[in-house]
Amino acid sequence: MSSQWVFFDLDGTLTQSEEGIWNCARYAAEKMGFPAPTEEALRKWIGPPLIWSFRNLMGMTETQARQAQEFYRERYTTIGKYENRVYPGIRNLLRTLRQSGVQMGVVTGKPEGPTRDILNHFGLLKFFERIACATDGHAEKDRLIRSVAPEGEAEIWMVGDRKFDIEGGIQAGTHTLGVTWGYGSEEELRTAGAERIAHTAREAAEILCPGAEVPKGAFLSMEGLDGSGKSTQIEKLTNKLEQYGFEVVHSREPGGTPIGEKIREILLDRNNAEMTDITEALLYAAGRAQHVREKIRPTVAEGKVLLCDRFLDSSVAYQGGGRQLGVDRVLAINEPAVDGMLPLATVYLDLDHRASLQRRSAASELDRLEMEQEAFHARVEEGYHALIARNPERYVVVDARGDRDEIAKTIAGAVLERLMANEE
Ligand code: TYD
């Protein structure tokens, strides 16, 4: 069987770089005392060499353009290159190909330094065996492709979003796949002679590797006392993971499925005051059994990241600790529900039960009922800490009292590390 190689263009194919490019162009214009470029003018910046753009799109002289390029690079090398996003589904495309034994490379008009930095920053470098870069903003794609194409028998594909990628591939004698999520239109790609067209990363996988199985995604949960800021952090984590090209699906407990939402109504209904503790624990577990089978497991099987607001640990802390049913009893009840589907990582937003109470009620002094609530929440907090002590490797514990953005940064760093290790 002959080997298969797939070469990808970077900008517009693997990553979306306009935010960084635009911010650097604006920065250079400002430094040079030129008017800020309009959104429409900026659109034309992606693709052509910088000097050309400064001269033709901003009307600079050759000397001014060289100076502007210096300013551009000053910002680009420190900040701009990371103002970048991995397109949705790219990670799964690369994982699918790698799993099928396809070898991969990157062919780009960018210089080697930023190319490697960007791929490394997003944890994509590990997928590529060969990288061909333009030395000074200027190199013909076909020559770059030839410089990394394997010798001898091999099925080789060039994948890109612009006509330069397709024309380069054709000239270098490779198969060509045009992708429409980048900067070129389908018409541009077809006119250039693209052999195949893909509108999504999934379609690209199907074309390059028909019938290949999608690698598993991951299951994450977010836990904490009421008022610990879970919703905010779920949103911030989702944005970060999406920037890295993970496909994120949200869910929550109690709930997550139509049956689970009905169970949620029963559980949270204030009129159900006569509900016994064991009934409560069994209902949470019942909803969970449905959730694992109907939503969590299928989503992970599709290669996505399922991020769940509360899961098993809430039962251990609230019913096991708060209601005093005991950790082991609650775990036993939940075993058939969870069916081995434990989160790859659980973020715990660590908030003292008193602070949790204060965040929920602004009262400075607690009445008798609130005192009881306080004892309940103290046990919930204890329950969480007992769980974390039992299996510390599953948890990402963060102090919930810090600055929201700092908390988000810590969470993203730890979660990304685990998700990337999970891709190996
Ligand atoms: P919800 O309104 O979703 O609160 P939050 O925004 O704090 O998540 O209600 C969920 C409540 O259910 C919350 O107080 C914790 C509790 N709970 C349990 O007691 N056991 C469980 O297994 C789960 C999942 C939640």
Tab-separated table of C-alpha atoms and ligand atoms in Angstrom:
chain	number	residue	atom	x	y	z
A	1	MET	CA	0.000	0.000	0.000
A	2	SER	CA	1.443	3.386	-0.943
A	3	SER	CA	1.696	6.035	1.754
A	4	GLN	CA	-0.551	9.076	1.947
A	5	TRP	CA	0.627	12.619	2.645
A	6	VAL	CA	-1.535	15.675	3.202
A	7	PHE	CA	-0.070	19.180	3.134
A	8	PHE	CA	-2.052	22.058	4.622
A	9	ASP	CA	-1.839	25.761	4.037
A	10	LEU	CA	-1.821	27.627	7.400
A	11	ASP	CA	-3.678	30.991	7.251
A	12	GLY	CA	-7.283	30.518	6.218
A	13	THR	CA	-7.027	26.723	6.240
A	14	LEU	CA	-5.870	25.636	9.705
A	15	THR	CA	-6.023	28.991	11.466
A	16	GLN	CA	-7.900	32.243	11.133
A	17	SER	CA	-5.409	35.021	11.565
A	18	GLU	CA	-7.187	38.239	10.595
A	19	GLU	CA	-7.551	39.627	14.107
A	20	GLY	CA	-3.770	39.646	14.615
A	21	ILE	CA	-3.018	40.848	11.097
A	22	TRP	CA	-5.551	43.675	11.339
A	23	ASN	CA	-4.431	44.820	14.768
A	24	CYS	CA	-0.813	44.923	13.595
A	25	ALA	CA	-1.723	46.838	10.427
A	26	ARG	CA	-3.644	49.371	12.534
A	27	TYR	CA	-0.722	49.643	14.941
A	28	ALA	CA	1.782	50.256	12.123
A	29	ALA	CA	-0.490	52.864	10.497
A	30	GLU	CA	-0.836	54.720	13.789
A	31	LYS	CA	2.914	54.651	14.444
A	32	MET	CA	3.553	56.016	10.955
A	33	GLY	CA	0.945	58.778	11.408
A	34	PHE	CA	-1.265	57.363	8.653
A	35	PRO	CA	-5.070	57.229	8.990
A	36	ALA	CA	-6.429	54.001	10.455
A	37	PRO	CA	-7.365	51.606	7.648
A	38	THR	CA	-11.051	50.796	7.221
A	39	GLU	CA	-12.443	47.319	7.777
A	40	GLU	CA	-12.886	46.954	4.021
A	41	ALA	CA	-9.271	47.915	3.294
A	42	LEU	CA	-8.078	45.491	5.955
A	43	ARG	CA	-9.805	42.603	4.235
A	44	LYS	CA	-7.313	42.917	1.382
A	45	TRP	CA	-4.381	42.563	3.782
A	46	ILE	CA	-4.570	38.803	4.086
A	47	GLY	CA	-2.431	37.166	1.437
A	48	PRO	CA	-0.166	39.733	-0.250
A	49	PRO	CA	3.346	40.572	1.077
A	50	LEU	CA	3.391	43.334	3.716
A	51	ILE	CA	5.476	45.854	1.767
A	52	TRP	CA	3.061	45.570	-1.133
A	53	SER	CA	0.086	46.220	1.172
A	54	PHE	CA	1.670	49.241	2.878
A	55	ARG	CA	2.486	50.737	-0.530
A	56	ASN	CA	-0.668	49.889	-2.432
A	57	LEU	CA	-3.316	49.793	0.283
A	58	MET	CA	-2.015	52.654	2.453
A	59	GLY	CA	-0.202	54.710	-0.173
A	60	MET	CA	3.237	54.687	1.465
A	61	THR	CA	6.543	55.159	-0.286
A	62	GLU	CA	8.992	52.257	-0.404
A	63	THR	CA	10.991	53.717	2.515
A	64	GLN	CA	7.881	54.356	4.588
A	65	ALA	CA	6.620	50.870	3.838
A	66	ARG	CA	9.874	49.347	5.127
A	67	GLN	CA	9.616	51.357	8.348
A	68	ALA	CA	5.937	50.405	8.728
A	69	GLN	CA	6.868	46.759	8.245
A	70	GLU	CA	9.241	47.060	11.197
A	71	PHE	CA	6.427	48.396	13.405
A	72	TYR	CA	4.103	45.670	12.161
A	73	ARG	CA	6.627	42.966	12.994
A	74	GLU	CA	7.338	44.466	16.397
A	75	ARG	CA	3.724	43.886	17.427
A	76	TYR	CA	3.211	40.733	15.410
A	77	THR	CA	6.088	38.759	16.928
A	78	THR	CA	5.043	39.524	20.490
A	79	ILE	CA	1.233	39.685	20.446
A	80	GLY	CA	-0.254	39.556	16.952
A	81	LYS	CA	0.674	36.014	16.032
A	82	TYR	CA	-1.365	34.643	18.938
A	83	GLU	CA	-4.463	36.702	18.064
A	84	ASN	CA	-5.444	33.713	16.053
A	85	ARG	CA	-8.081	30.978	16.051
A	86	VAL	CA	-8.010	27.366	14.965
A	87	TYR	CA	-10.992	26.731	12.686
A	88	PRO	CA	-13.776	24.523	14.092
A	89	GLY	CA	-13.199	20.823	13.600
A	90	ILE	CA	-9.547	21.162	12.541
A	91	ARG	CA	-8.229	19.277	15.558
A	92	ASN	CA	-10.532	16.371	14.819
A	93	LEU	CA	-9.572	16.404	11.141
A	94	LEU	CA	-5.880	16.205	12.054
A	95	ARG	CA	-6.510	13.527	14.668
A	96	THR	CA	-8.583	11.476	12.241
A	97	LEU	CA	-5.878	11.585	9.591
A	98	ARG	CA	-3.117	10.766	12.035
A	99	GLN	CA	-5.093	7.849	13.437
A	100	SER	CA	-5.475	6.515	9.892
A	101	GLY	CA	-1.715	6.591	9.323
A	102	VAL	CA	-1.737	9.632	7.029
A	103	GLN	CA	1.424	11.755	7.267
A	104	MET	CA	1.008	15.503	7.339
A	105	GLY	CA	2.820	18.730	6.649
A	106	VAL	CA	2.295	22.485	6.472
A	107	VAL	CA	3.113	24.595	3.417
A	108	THR	CA	2.837	28.323	4.037
A	109	GLY	CA	3.898	31.705	2.781
A	110	LYS	CA	4.675	32.742	6.370
A	111	PRO	CA	8.243	32.688	7.682
A	112	GLU	CA	9.287	29.648	9.695
A	113	GLY	CA	9.546	31.335	13.133
A	114	PRO	CA	5.932	32.519	13.462
A	115	THR	CA	4.649	29.383	11.719
A	116	ARG	CA	6.226	27.110	14.311
A	117	ASP	CA	5.248	29.448	17.170
A	118	ILE	CA	1.597	29.496	16.125
A	119	LEU	CA	1.406	25.731	15.618
A	120	ASN	CA	3.153	25.178	18.923
A	121	HIS	CA	0.970	27.693	20.785
A	122	PHE	CA	-2.180	25.869	19.696
A	123	GLY	CA	-0.708	22.416	20.293
A	124	LEU	CA	-0.807	21.515	16.601
A	125	LEU	CA	2.908	21.127	15.895
A	126	LYS	CA	2.808	17.480	16.971
A	127	PHE	CA	0.649	16.569	13.967
A	128	PHE	CA	3.144	17.663	11.331
A	129	GLU	CA	6.237	15.889	10.151
A	130	ARG	CA	7.284	18.410	7.515
A	131	ILE	CA	6.975	22.182	7.350
A	132	ALA	CA	7.780	24.345	4.347
A	133	CYS	CA	7.883	28.114	4.815
A	134	ALA	CA	8.676	31.066	2.621
A	135	THR	CA	12.021	32.592	3.520
A	136	ASP	CA	11.074	36.204	2.884
A	137	GLY	CA	7.385	36.537	2.332
A	138	HIS	CA	7.851	35.426	-1.221
A	139	ALA	CA	7.930	31.882	-2.495
A	140	GLU	CA	5.975	29.971	-5.064
A	141	LYS	CA	3.699	27.407	-3.466
A	142	ASP	CA	4.587	24.693	-5.968
A	143	ARG	CA	8.280	25.032	-5.110
A	144	LEU	CA	7.469	24.857	-1.399
A	145	ILE	CA	5.324	21.773	-1.905
A	146	ARG	CA	8.073	20.080	-3.941
A	147	SER	CA	10.590	20.856	-1.179
A	148	VAL	CA	8.676	18.700	1.332
A	149	ALA	CA	6.883	16.163	-0.881
A	150	PRO	CA	8.000	12.583	-0.293
A	151	GLU	CA	10.123	10.683	-2.819
A	152	GLY	CA	8.659	7.668	-4.587
A	153	GLU	CA	5.153	6.204	-4.515
A	154	ALA	CA	2.716	8.256	-2.438
A	155	GLU	CA	-0.744	9.734	-2.660
A	156	ILE	CA	-0.187	13.449	-1.990
A	157	TRP	CA	-2.815	16.109	-1.327
A	158	MET	CA	-2.503	19.870	-1.065
A	159	VAL	CA	-5.272	21.449	1.012
A	160	GLY	CA	-5.842	25.201	0.978
A	161	ASP	CA	-8.332	28.062	0.906
A	162	ARG	CA	-6.865	30.192	-1.909
A	163	LYS	CA	-6.152	29.733	-5.612
A	164	PHE	CA	-2.397	29.906	-4.880
A	165	ASP	CA	-2.670	26.680	-2.884
A	166	ILE	CA	-4.628	24.908	-5.607
A	167	GLU	CA	-2.450	26.145	-8.477
A	168	GLY	CA	0.684	25.266	-6.488
A	169	GLY	CA	-0.638	21.777	-5.848
A	170	ILE	CA	-1.508	21.230	-9.508
A	171	GLN	CA	1.918	22.436	-10.642
A	172	ALA	CA	3.623	20.192	-8.100
A	173	GLY	CA	1.511	17.236	-9.312
A	174	THR	CA	-0.555	16.645	-6.144
A	175	HIS	CA	-4.255	16.056	-5.625
A	176	THR	CA	-5.953	19.273	-4.552
A	177	LEU	CA	-8.664	19.986	-1.993
A	178	GLY	CA	-10.084	23.496	-1.742
A	179	VAL	CA	-11.699	24.500	1.562
A	180	THR	CA	-14.354	27.186	1.726
A	181	TRP	CA	-14.078	28.242	5.400
A	182	GLY	CA	-11.089	30.499	4.750
A	183	TYR	CA	-10.506	33.580	2.617
A	184	GLY	CA	-11.140	32.267	-0.910
A	185	SER	CA	-14.576	31.663	-2.415
A	186	GLU	CA	-15.732	28.348	-3.804
A	187	GLU	CA	-15.713	29.944	-7.241
A	188	GLU	CA	-12.067	30.993	-6.872
A	189	LEU	CA	-11.115	27.463	-5.847
A	190	ARG	CA	-13.073	25.816	-8.670
A	191	THR	CA	-11.660	28.210	-11.263
A	192	ALA	CA	-8.154	27.382	-10.040
A	193	GLY	CA	-8.935	23.731	-10.788
A	194	ALA	CA	-9.501	22.237	-7.314
A	195	GLU	CA	-10.148	18.509	-7.664
A	196	ARG	CA	-12.397	18.426	-4.601
A	197	ILE	CA	-14.100	21.041	-2.406
A	198	ALA	CA	-14.872	20.771	1.325
A	199	HIS	CA	-17.169	23.124	3.224
A	200	THR	CA	-16.423	21.746	6.683
A	201	ALA	CA	-13.505	20.008	8.363
A	202	ARG	CA	-15.655	16.902	8.609
A	203	GLU	CA	-16.203	16.885	4.851
A	204	ALA	CA	-12.463	17.261	4.371
A	205	ALA	CA	-11.839	14.199	6.567
A	206	GLU	CA	-14.349	12.209	4.528
A	207	ILE	CA	-12.634	13.189	1.259
A	208	LEU	CA	-9.084	12.587	2.460
A	209	CYS	CA	-9.800	9.463	4.475
A	210	PRO	CA	-13.192	7.968	3.551
A	211	GLY	CA	-14.865	5.961	6.287
A	212	ALA	CA	-12.251	6.817	8.926
A	213	GLU	CA	-13.475	6.788	12.497
A	214	VAL	CA	-13.549	10.065	14.422
A	215	PRO	CA	-11.342	9.908	17.538
A	216	LYS	CA	-13.085	10.314	20.883
A	217	GLY	CA	-13.606	13.781	22.358
A	218	ALA	CA	-13.635	14.486	26.071
A	219	PHE	CA	-15.962	14.981	29.000
A	220	LEU	CA	-15.369	17.869	31.428
A	221	SER	CA	-17.368	18.971	34.443
A	222	MET	CA	-17.519	22.187	36.428
A	223	GLU	CA	-18.339	22.022	40.135
A	224	GLY	CA	-18.623	24.359	43.078
A	225	LEU	CA	-20.944	25.726	45.722
A	226	ASP	CA	-23.848	27.902	44.635
A	227	GLY	CA	-22.522	31.353	43.860
A	228	SER	CA	-19.007	30.203	42.978
A	229	GLY	CA	-19.242	31.630	39.463
A	230	LYS	CA	-19.638	28.443	37.436
A	231	SER	CA	-21.711	29.994	34.645
A	232	THR	CA	-19.213	32.783	33.989
A	233	GLN	CA	-16.302	30.387	33.957
A	234	ILE	CA	-18.102	27.893	31.715
A	235	GLU	CA	-18.572	30.641	29.180
A	236	LYS	CA	-14.973	31.836	29.364
A	237	LEU	CA	-13.592	28.303	29.137
A	238	THR	CA	-15.798	27.577	26.134
A	239	ASN	CA	-14.464	30.623	24.272
A	240	LYS	CA	-10.889	29.577	24.949
A	241	LEU	CA	-11.415	25.964	23.918
A	242	GLU	CA	-13.127	27.080	20.724
A	243	GLN	CA	-10.211	29.375	19.925
A	244	TYR	CA	-8.043	26.253	20.061
A	245	GLY	CA	-10.353	24.433	17.644
A	246	PHE	CA	-12.192	22.186	20.093
A	247	GLU	CA	-15.905	21.701	19.404
A	248	VAL	CA	-17.659	22.358	22.703
A	249	VAL	CA	-21.168	21.237	23.711
A	250	HIS	CA	-22.744	22.440	26.963
A	251	SER	CA	-24.940	20.506	29.296
A	252	ARG	CA	-26.080	20.646	32.902
A	253	GLU	CA	-27.285	18.582	35.809
A	254	PRO	CA	-29.907	18.149	36.951
A	255	GLY	CA	-31.185	18.185	33.370
A	256	GLY	CA	-29.388	17.818	30.052
A	257	THR	CA	-32.040	15.679	28.331
A	258	PRO	CA	-35.849	16.055	28.024
A	259	ILE	CA	-36.329	13.349	30.656
A	260	GLY	CA	-33.603	14.878	32.812
A	261	GLU	CA	-35.268	18.298	32.622
A	262	LYS	CA	-38.552	16.776	33.844
A	263	ILE	CA	-36.689	15.178	36.739
A	264	ARG	CA	-35.072	18.579	37.395
A	265	GLU	CA	-38.510	20.143	37.770
A	266	ILE	CA	-39.468	17.543	40.386
A	267	LEU	CA	-36.183	18.042	42.236
A	268	LEU	CA	-36.239	21.817	42.346
A	269	ASP	CA	-39.996	22.204	42.964
A	270	ARG	CA	-40.459	23.966	46.337
A	271	ASN	CA	-43.784	22.153	46.805
A	272	ASN	CA	-42.070	18.782	47.053
A	273	ALA	CA	-41.128	19.430	50.658
A	274	GLU	CA	-41.907	15.836	51.664
A	275	MET	CA	-39.224	14.385	49.380
A	276	THR	CA	-36.959	12.071	51.332
A	277	ASP	CA	-33.213	12.342	51.048
A	278	ILE	CA	-32.846	8.950	49.440
A	279	THR	CA	-35.580	9.767	46.890
A	280	GLU	CA	-33.679	12.925	46.057
A	281	ALA	CA	-30.405	11.052	45.601
A	282	LEU	CA	-32.082	8.422	43.394
A	283	LEU	CA	-33.743	11.074	41.237
A	284	TYR	CA	-30.434	12.851	40.634
A	285	ALA	CA	-28.919	9.476	39.729
A	286	ALA	CA	-31.845	8.619	37.434
A	287	GLY	CA	-31.460	11.851	35.519
A	288	ARG	CA	-27.739	11.159	35.287
A	289	ALA	CA	-28.293	7.650	33.877
A	290	GLN	CA	-30.322	9.139	31.032
A	291	HIS	CA	-27.856	11.984	30.523
A	292	VAL	CA	-24.824	9.691	30.226
A	293	ARG	CA	-26.502	7.459	27.669
A	294	GLU	CA	-28.515	9.969	25.652
A	295	LYS	CA	-26.115	12.877	25.537
A	296	ILE	CA	-22.706	12.671	27.213
A	297	ARG	CA	-21.438	9.441	25.689
A	298	PRO	CA	-22.739	10.108	22.128
A	299	THR	CA	-21.291	13.657	22.139
A	300	VAL	CA	-17.870	12.423	23.212
A	301	ALA	CA	-18.062	9.671	20.570
A	302	GLU	CA	-18.504	12.383	17.926
A	303	GLY	CA	-15.130	13.840	18.920
A	304	LYS	CA	-16.614	16.814	20.786
A	305	VAL	CA	-15.877	18.221	24.214
A	306	LEU	CA	-18.903	17.982	26.490
A	307	LEU	CA	-18.682	20.596	29.233
A	308	CYS	CA	-21.167	19.890	32.005
A	309	ASP	CA	-22.361	22.262	34.709
A	310	ARG	CA	-22.319	19.806	37.670
A	311	PHE	CA	-22.149	16.015	37.547
A	312	LEU	CA	-21.604	13.097	39.926
A	313	ASP	CA	-19.548	15.153	42.385
A	314	SER	CA	-22.556	17.360	43.134
A	315	SER	CA	-24.430	14.294	44.329
A	316	VAL	CA	-21.533	13.195	46.483
A	317	ALA	CA	-21.224	16.680	48.010
A	318	TYR	CA	-24.924	17.656	48.314
A	319	GLN	CA	-26.603	14.304	49.020
A	320	GLY	CA	-23.595	12.492	50.492
A	321	GLY	CA	-22.334	15.456	52.521
A	322	GLY	CA	-25.177	17.975	52.773
A	323	ARG	CA	-27.963	15.425	53.342
A	324	GLN	CA	-25.597	13.125	55.213
A	325	LEU	CA	-26.302	10.030	53.152
A	326	GLY	CA	-22.574	9.310	53.099
A	327	VAL	CA	-20.064	9.411	50.263
A	328	ASP	CA	-19.952	5.658	49.701
A	329	ARG	CA	-23.714	5.214	49.603
A	330	VAL	CA	-24.101	7.991	47.050
A	331	LEU	CA	-21.275	6.594	44.943
A	332	ALA	CA	-22.906	3.147	45.047
A	333	ILE	CA	-26.285	4.534	43.921
A	334	ASN	CA	-24.590	6.341	41.066
A	335	GLU	CA	-22.438	3.522	39.801
A	336	PRO	CA	-24.993	2.109	37.331
A	337	ALA	CA	-25.974	5.653	36.324
A	338	VAL	CA	-22.463	6.843	35.523
A	339	ASP	CA	-21.468	3.500	33.978
A	340	GLY	CA	-17.764	4.380	33.950
A	341	MET	CA	-18.284	7.727	32.221
A	342	LEU	CA	-16.171	9.927	34.482
A	343	PRO	CA	-14.911	13.374	33.455
A	344	LEU	CA	-11.383	13.657	32.061
A	345	ALA	CA	-11.105	16.745	34.261
A	346	THR	CA	-13.324	18.427	36.817
A	347	VAL	CA	-12.903	22.108	37.554
A	348	TYR	CA	-13.700	22.928	41.165
A	349	LEU	CA	-14.330	26.575	41.947
A	350	ASP	CA	-13.218	26.664	45.524
A	351	LEU	CA	-15.354	28.989	47.612
A	352	ASP	CA	-15.738	28.892	51.374
A	353	HIS	CA	-19.352	28.014	52.309
A	354	ARG	CA	-19.695	31.299	54.217
A	355	ALA	CA	-18.575	33.294	51.207
A	356	SER	CA	-20.996	31.251	49.110
A	357	LEU	CA	-23.810	32.178	51.443
A	358	GLN	CA	-22.784	35.824	51.459
A	359	ARG	CA	-22.740	35.934	47.705
A	360	ARG	CA	-26.282	34.572	47.633
A	361	SER	CA	-27.741	36.692	50.377
A	362	ALA	CA	-26.249	40.079	51.138
A	363	ALA	CA	-27.249	39.715	54.823
A	364	SER	CA	-24.442	40.416	57.259
A	365	GLU	CA	-25.943	38.477	60.140
A	366	LEU	CA	-27.504	35.073	59.603
A	367	ASP	CA	-30.874	34.068	61.085
A	368	ARG	CA	-31.653	30.572	62.407
A	369	LEU	CA	-32.676	29.196	59.042
A	370	GLU	CA	-29.689	30.612	57.336
A	371	MET	CA	-27.565	29.102	60.088
A	372	GLU	CA	-29.012	25.725	59.219
A	373	GLN	CA	-28.334	26.453	55.606
A	374	GLU	CA	-24.841	27.307	56.657
A	375	ALA	CA	-24.364	23.924	58.326
A	376	PHE	CA	-25.730	22.237	55.200
A	377	HIS	CA	-23.355	24.136	52.953
A	378	ALA	CA	-20.461	23.501	55.290
A	379	ARG	CA	-21.078	19.776	54.809
A	380	VAL	CA	-21.363	20.232	51.042
A	381	GLU	CA	-18.028	21.996	51.039
A	382	GLU	CA	-16.523	19.231	53.161
A	383	GLY	CA	-17.945	16.676	50.746
A	384	TYR	CA	-16.172	18.333	47.824
A	385	HIS	CA	-12.900	18.493	49.704
A	386	ALA	CA	-13.147	14.813	50.623
A	387	LEU	CA	-13.688	13.957	46.956
A	388	ILE	CA	-10.734	16.036	45.829
A	389	ALA	CA	-8.542	14.376	48.434
A	390	ARG	CA	-9.640	10.951	47.141
A	391	ASN	CA	-8.689	11.549	43.509
A	392	PRO	CA	-6.705	14.757	43.176
A	393	GLU	CA	-5.523	13.977	39.642
A	394	ARG	CA	-9.024	14.477	38.196
A	395	TYR	CA	-9.474	17.976	39.680
A	396	VAL	CA	-8.443	21.433	38.665
A	397	VAL	CA	-8.973	23.383	41.886
A	398	VAL	CA	-9.086	27.173	41.642
A	399	ASP	CA	-9.739	29.836	44.226
A	400	ALA	CA	-13.116	31.311	43.237
A	401	ARG	CA	-12.468	34.626	44.997
A	402	GLY	CA	-9.845	35.912	42.588
A	403	ASP	CA	-10.217	38.101	39.532
A	404	ARG	CA	-12.568	36.464	36.975
A	405	ASP	CA	-10.139	36.738	34.093
A	406	GLU	CA	-7.251	35.410	36.149
A	407	ILE	CA	-9.402	32.466	37.250
A	408	ALA	CA	-10.342	31.846	33.631
A	409	LYS	CA	-6.676	31.848	32.608
A	410	THR	CA	-5.718	29.307	35.249
A	411	ILE	CA	-8.608	27.044	34.317
A	412	ALA	CA	-7.909	27.269	30.586
A	413	GLY	CA	-4.220	26.463	31.050
A	414	ALA	CA	-4.885	23.357	33.126
A	415	VAL	CA	-7.803	22.110	31.014
A	416	LEU	CA	-6.007	22.648	27.699
A	417	GLU	CA	-3.035	20.698	28.981
A	418	ARG	CA	-5.281	17.741	29.780
A	419	LEU	CA	-7.223	17.934	26.536
A	420	MET	CA	-4.023	17.986	24.529
A	421	ALA	CA	-2.559	15.061	26.450
A	422	ASN	CA	-5.835	13.270	25.706
A	423	GLU	CA	-5.151	13.727	21.975
A	424	GLU	CA	-1.944	11.688	22.104
B	1	TYD	P1	-29.213	25.051	39.792
B	1	TYD	O1	-30.321	26.030	39.765
B	1	TYD	O2	-28.754	24.468	38.522
B	1	TYD	O3	-28.007	25.681	40.642
B	1	TYD	P2	-26.495	26.013	40.241
B	1	TYD	O4	-26.572	27.159	39.341
B	1	TYD	O5	-25.871	26.318	41.553
B	1	TYD	O6	-25.917	24.784	39.612
B	1	TYD	O7	-29.641	23.913	40.777
B	1	TYD	C1	-28.930	22.829	40.981
B	1	TYD	C2	-29.007	22.481	42.446
B	1	TYD	O8	-29.039	21.070	42.560
B	1	TYD	C3	-27.788	22.976	43.199
B	1	TYD	O9	-28.158	23.596	44.387
B	1	TYD	C4	-27.022	21.722	43.524
B	1	TYD	C5	-28.067	20.643	43.484
B	1	TYD	N1	-27.584	19.305	43.060
B	1	TYD	C6	-27.571	18.275	43.975
B	1	TYD	O10	-27.942	18.453	45.129
B	1	TYD	N2	-27.160	17.040	43.588
B	1	TYD	C7	-26.743	16.787	42.313
B	1	TYD	O11	-26.361	15.654	41.960
B	1	TYD	C8	-26.755	17.881	41.353
B	1	TYD	C9	-26.326	17.651	39.942
B	1	TYD	C10	-27.193	19.122	41.793
